[in-house]
JSON list of C-alpha atoms in Angstrom, two decimals:
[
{"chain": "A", "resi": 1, "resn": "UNK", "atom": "CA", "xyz": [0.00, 0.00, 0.00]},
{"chain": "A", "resi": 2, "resn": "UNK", "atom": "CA", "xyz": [1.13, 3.58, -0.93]},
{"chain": "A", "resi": 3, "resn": "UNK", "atom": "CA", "xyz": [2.11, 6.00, 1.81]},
{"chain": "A", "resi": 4, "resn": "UNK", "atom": "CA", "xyz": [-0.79, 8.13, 0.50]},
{"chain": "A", "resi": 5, "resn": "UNK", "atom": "CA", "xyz": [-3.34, 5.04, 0.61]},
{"chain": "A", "resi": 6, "resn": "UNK", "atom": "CA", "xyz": [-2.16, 4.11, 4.00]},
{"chain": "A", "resi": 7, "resn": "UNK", "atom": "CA", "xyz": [-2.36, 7.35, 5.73]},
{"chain": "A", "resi": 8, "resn": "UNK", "atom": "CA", "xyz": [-5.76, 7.84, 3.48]},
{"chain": "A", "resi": 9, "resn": "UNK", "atom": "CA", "xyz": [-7.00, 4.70, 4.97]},
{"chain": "A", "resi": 10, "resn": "UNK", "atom": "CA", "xyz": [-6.16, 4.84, 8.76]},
{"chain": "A", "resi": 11, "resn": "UNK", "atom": "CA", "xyz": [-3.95, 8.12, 9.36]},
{"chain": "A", "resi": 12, "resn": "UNK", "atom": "CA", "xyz": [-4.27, 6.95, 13.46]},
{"chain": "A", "resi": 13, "resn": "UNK", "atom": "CA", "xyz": [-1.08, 5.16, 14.83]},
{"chain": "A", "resi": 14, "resn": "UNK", "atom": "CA", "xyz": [0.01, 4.28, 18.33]},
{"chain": "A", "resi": 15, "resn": "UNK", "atom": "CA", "xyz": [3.24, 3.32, 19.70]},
{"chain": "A", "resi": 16, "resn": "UNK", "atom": "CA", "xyz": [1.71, 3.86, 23.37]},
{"chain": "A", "resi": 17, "resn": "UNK", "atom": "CA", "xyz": [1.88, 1.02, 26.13]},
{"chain": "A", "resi": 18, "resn": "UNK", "atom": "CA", "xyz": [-1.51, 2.82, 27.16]},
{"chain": "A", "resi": 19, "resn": "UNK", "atom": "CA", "xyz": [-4.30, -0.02, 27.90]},
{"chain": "A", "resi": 20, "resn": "UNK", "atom": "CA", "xyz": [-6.00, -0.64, 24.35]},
{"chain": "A", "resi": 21, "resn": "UNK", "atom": "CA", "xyz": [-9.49, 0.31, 25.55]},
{"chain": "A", "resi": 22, "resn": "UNK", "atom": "CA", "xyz": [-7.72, 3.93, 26.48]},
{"chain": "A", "resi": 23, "resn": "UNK", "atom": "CA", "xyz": [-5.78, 3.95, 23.17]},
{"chain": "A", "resi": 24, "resn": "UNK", "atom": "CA", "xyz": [-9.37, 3.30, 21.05]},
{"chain": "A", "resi": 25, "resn": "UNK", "atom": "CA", "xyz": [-11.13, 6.34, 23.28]},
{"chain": "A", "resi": 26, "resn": "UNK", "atom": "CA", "xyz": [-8.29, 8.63, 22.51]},
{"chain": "A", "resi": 27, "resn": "UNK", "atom": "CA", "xyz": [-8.58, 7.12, 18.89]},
{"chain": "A", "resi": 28, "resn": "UNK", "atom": "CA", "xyz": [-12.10, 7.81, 19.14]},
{"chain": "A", "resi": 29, "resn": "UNK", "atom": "CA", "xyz": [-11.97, 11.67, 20.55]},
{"chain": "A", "resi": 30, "resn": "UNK", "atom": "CA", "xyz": [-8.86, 12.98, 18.53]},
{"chain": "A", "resi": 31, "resn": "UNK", "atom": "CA", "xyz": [-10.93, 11.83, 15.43]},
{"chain": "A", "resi": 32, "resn": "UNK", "atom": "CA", "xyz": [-14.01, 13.25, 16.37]},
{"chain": "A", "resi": 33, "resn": "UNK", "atom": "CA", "xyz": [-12.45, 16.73, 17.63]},
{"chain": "A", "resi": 34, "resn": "UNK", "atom": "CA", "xyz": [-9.97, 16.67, 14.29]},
{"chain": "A", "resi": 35, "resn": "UNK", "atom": "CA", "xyz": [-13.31, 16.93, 12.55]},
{"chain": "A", "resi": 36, "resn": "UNK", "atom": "CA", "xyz": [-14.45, 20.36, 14.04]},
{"chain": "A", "resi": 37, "resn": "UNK", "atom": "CA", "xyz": [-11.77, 21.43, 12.48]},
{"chain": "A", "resi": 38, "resn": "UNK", "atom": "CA", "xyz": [-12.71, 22.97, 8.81]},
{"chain": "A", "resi": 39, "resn": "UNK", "atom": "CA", "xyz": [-10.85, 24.98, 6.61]},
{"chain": "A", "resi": 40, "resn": "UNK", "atom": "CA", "xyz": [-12.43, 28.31, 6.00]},
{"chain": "A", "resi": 41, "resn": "UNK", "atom": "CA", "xyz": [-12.72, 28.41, 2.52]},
{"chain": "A", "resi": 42, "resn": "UNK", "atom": "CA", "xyz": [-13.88, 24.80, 1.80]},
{"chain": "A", "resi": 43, "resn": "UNK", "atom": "CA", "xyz": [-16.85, 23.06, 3.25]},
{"chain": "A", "resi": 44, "resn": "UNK", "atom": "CA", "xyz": [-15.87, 19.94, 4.70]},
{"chain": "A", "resi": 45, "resn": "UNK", "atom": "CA", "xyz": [-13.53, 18.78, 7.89]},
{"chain": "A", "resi": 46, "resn": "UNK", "atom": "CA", "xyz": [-9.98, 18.50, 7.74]},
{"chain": "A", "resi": 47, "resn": "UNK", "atom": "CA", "xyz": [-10.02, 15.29, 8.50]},
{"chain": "A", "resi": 48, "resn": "UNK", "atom": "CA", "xyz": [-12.20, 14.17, 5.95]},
{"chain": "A", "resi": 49, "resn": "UNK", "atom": "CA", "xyz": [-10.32, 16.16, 3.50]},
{"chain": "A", "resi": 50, "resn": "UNK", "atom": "CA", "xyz": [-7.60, 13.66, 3.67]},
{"chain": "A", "resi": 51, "resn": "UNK", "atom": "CA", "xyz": [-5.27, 16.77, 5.11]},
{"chain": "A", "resi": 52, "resn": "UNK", "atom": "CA", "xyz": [-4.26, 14.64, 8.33]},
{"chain": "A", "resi": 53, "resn": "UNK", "atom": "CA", "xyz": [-1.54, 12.11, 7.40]},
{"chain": "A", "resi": 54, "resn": "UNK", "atom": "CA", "xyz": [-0.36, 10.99, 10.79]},
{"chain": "A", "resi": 55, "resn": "UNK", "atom": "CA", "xyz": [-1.92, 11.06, 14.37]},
{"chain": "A", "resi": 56, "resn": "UNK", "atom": "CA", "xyz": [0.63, 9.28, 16.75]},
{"chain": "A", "resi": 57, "resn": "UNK", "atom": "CA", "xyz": [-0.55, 8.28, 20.44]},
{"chain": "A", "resi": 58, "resn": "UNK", "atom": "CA", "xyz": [2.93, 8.18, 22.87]},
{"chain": "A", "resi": 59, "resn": "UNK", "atom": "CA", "xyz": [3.19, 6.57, 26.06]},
{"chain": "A", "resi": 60, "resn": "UNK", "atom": "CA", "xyz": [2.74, 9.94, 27.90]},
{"chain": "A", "resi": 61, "resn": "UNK", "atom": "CA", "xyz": [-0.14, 10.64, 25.89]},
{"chain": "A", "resi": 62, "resn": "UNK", "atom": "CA", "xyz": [0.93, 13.19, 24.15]},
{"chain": "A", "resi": 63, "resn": "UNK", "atom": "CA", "xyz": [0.03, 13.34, 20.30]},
{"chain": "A", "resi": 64, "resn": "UNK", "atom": "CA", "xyz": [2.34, 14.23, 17.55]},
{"chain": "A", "resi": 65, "resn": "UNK", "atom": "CA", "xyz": [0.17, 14.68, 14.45]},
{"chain": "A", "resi": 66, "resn": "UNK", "atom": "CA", "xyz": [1.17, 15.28, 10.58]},
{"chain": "A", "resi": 67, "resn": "UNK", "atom": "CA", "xyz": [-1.09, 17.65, 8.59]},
{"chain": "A", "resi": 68, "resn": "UNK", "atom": "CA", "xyz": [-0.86, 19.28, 5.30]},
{"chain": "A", "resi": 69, "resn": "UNK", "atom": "CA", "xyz": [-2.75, 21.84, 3.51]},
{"chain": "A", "resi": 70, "resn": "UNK", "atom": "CA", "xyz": [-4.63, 21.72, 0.39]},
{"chain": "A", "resi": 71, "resn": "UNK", "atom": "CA", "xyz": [-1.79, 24.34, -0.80]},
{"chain": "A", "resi": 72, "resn": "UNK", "atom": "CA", "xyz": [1.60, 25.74, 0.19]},
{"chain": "A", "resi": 73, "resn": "UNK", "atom": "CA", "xyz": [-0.54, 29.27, -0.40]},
{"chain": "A", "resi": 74, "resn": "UNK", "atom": "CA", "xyz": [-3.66, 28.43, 1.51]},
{"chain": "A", "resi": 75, "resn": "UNK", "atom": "CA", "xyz": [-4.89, 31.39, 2.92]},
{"chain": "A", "resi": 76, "resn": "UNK", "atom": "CA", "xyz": [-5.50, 29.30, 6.31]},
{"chain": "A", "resi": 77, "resn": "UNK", "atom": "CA", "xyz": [-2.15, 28.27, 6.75]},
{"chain": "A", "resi": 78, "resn": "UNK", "atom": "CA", "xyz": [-1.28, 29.99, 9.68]},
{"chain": "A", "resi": 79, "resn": "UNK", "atom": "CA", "xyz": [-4.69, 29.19, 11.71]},
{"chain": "A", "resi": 80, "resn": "UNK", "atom": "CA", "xyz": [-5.14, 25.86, 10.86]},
{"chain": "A", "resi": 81, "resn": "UNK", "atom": "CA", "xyz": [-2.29, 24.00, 12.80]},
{"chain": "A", "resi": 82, "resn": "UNK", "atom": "CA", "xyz": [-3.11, 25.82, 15.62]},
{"chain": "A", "resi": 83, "resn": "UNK", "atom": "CA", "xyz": [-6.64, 24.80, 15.44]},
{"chain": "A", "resi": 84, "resn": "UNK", "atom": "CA", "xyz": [-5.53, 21.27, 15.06]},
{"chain": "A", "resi": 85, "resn": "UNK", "atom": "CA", "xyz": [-3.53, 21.72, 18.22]},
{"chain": "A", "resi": 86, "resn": "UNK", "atom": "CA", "xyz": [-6.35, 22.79, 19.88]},
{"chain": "A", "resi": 87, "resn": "UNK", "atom": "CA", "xyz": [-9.03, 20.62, 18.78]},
{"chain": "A", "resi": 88, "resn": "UNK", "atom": "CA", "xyz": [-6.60, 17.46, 19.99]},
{"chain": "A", "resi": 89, "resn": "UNK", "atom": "CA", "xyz": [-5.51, 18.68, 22.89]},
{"chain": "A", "resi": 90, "resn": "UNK", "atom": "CA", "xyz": [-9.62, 19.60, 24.27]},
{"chain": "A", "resi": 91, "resn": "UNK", "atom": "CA", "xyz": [-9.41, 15.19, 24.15]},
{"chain": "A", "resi": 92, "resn": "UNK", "atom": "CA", "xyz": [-9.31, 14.89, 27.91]},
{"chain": "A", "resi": 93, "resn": "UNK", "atom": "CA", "xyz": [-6.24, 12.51, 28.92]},
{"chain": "A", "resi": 94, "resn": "UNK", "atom": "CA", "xyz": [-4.39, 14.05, 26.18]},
{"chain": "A", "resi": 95, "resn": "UNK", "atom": "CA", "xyz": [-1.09, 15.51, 27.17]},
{"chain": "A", "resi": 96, "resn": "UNK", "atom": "CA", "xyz": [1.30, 17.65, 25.06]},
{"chain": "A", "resi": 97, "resn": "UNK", "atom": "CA", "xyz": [0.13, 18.05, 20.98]},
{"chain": "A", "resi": 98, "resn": "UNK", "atom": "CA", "xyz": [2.54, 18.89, 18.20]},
{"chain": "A", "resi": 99, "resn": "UNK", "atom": "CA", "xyz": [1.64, 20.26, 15.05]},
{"chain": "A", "resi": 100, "resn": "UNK", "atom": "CA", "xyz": [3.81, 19.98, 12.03]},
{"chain": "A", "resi": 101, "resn": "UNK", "atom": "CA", "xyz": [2.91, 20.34, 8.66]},
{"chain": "A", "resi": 102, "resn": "UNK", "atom": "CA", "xyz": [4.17, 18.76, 5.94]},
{"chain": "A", "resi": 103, "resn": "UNK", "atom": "CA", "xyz": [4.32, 18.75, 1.81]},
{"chain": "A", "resi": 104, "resn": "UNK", "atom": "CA", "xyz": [5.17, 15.19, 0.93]},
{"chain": "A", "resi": 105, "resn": "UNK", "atom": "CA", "xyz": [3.32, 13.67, -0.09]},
{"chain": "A", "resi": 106, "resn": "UNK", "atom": "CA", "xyz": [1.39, 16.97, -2.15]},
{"chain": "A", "resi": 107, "resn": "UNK", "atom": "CA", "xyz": [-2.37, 16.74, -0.79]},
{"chain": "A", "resi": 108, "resn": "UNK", "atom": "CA", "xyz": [-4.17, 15.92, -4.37]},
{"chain": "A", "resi": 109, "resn": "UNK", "atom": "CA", "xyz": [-8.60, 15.91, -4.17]},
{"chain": "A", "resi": 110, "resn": "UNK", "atom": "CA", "xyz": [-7.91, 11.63, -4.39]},
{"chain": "A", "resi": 111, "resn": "UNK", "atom": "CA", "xyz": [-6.78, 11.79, -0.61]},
{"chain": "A", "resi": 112, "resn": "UNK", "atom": "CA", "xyz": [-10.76, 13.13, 0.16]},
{"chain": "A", "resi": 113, "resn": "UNK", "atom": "CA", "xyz": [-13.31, 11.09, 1.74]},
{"chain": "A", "resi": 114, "resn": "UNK", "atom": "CA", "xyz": [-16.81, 10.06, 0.15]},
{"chain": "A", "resi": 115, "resn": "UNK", "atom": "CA", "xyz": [-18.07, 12.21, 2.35]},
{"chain": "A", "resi": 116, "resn": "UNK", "atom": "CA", "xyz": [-16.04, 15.44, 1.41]},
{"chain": "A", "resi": 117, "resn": "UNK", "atom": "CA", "xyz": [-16.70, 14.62, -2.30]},
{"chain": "A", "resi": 118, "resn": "UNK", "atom": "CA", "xyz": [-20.75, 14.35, -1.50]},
{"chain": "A", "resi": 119, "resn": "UNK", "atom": "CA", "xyz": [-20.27, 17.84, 0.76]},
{"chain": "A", "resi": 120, "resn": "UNK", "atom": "CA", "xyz": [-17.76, 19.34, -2.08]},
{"chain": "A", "resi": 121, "resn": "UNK", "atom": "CA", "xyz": [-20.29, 17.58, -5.20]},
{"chain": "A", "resi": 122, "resn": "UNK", "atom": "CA", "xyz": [-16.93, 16.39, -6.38]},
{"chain": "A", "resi": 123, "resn": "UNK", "atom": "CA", "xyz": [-18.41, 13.04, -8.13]}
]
């Protein structure tokens, strides 16, 4: 599977010795809160976008997550990581949350959801 299909698929990862029942609620949450997270110019979640590539659980429960943006230019760019940031860390149990964003791979519409392309009519 391509890195792009694989984070596409399941963008969630966990190298945490936290009990698995914890790990899936913190699963559960950071998904849930990364999706009050839109981009202010397009009508659909972040998450469903396809802009998250990594979310990674640590032992101490802090979050490291990977994110890109639809474009190096997006007008959002300096709000949205932040709002990611904040969004995770609201999860309770969730410690410290970095934010980095990254351009490889290039977002492209394929790394959408069904359900952005149904919001976005992009059939």
């Amino acid at each position: 599977m391509s890195d792009t299909a694989e984070a596409k698929a399941n963008p969630m990862e966990t190298q945490s010795a936290l009990p698995p029942e914890e790990t899936e609620r913190l699963t559960t949450e950071i998904i849930a809160g990364l999706k009050t997270v839109f981009d202010p110019e397009i009508p659909a979640d972040i998450y469903e976008l396809g802009l998250i590539y990594k979310v990674e659980i640590k032992d101490d429960r802090s979050v490291d997550v990977q994110m890109t943006l639809t474009t190096p230019n997006c007008p959002a760019a300096g709000e949205l990581p932040t709002m990611v940031e904040n969004a995770v860390a609201s999860v309770p149990g969730v410690g410290v949350v970095d934010v980095k964003v990254v351009w490889e791979p290039a977002w492209t519409p394929e790394r959408m959801s069904d359900e952005a392309r149904l919001v976005l009519n992009m059939w």
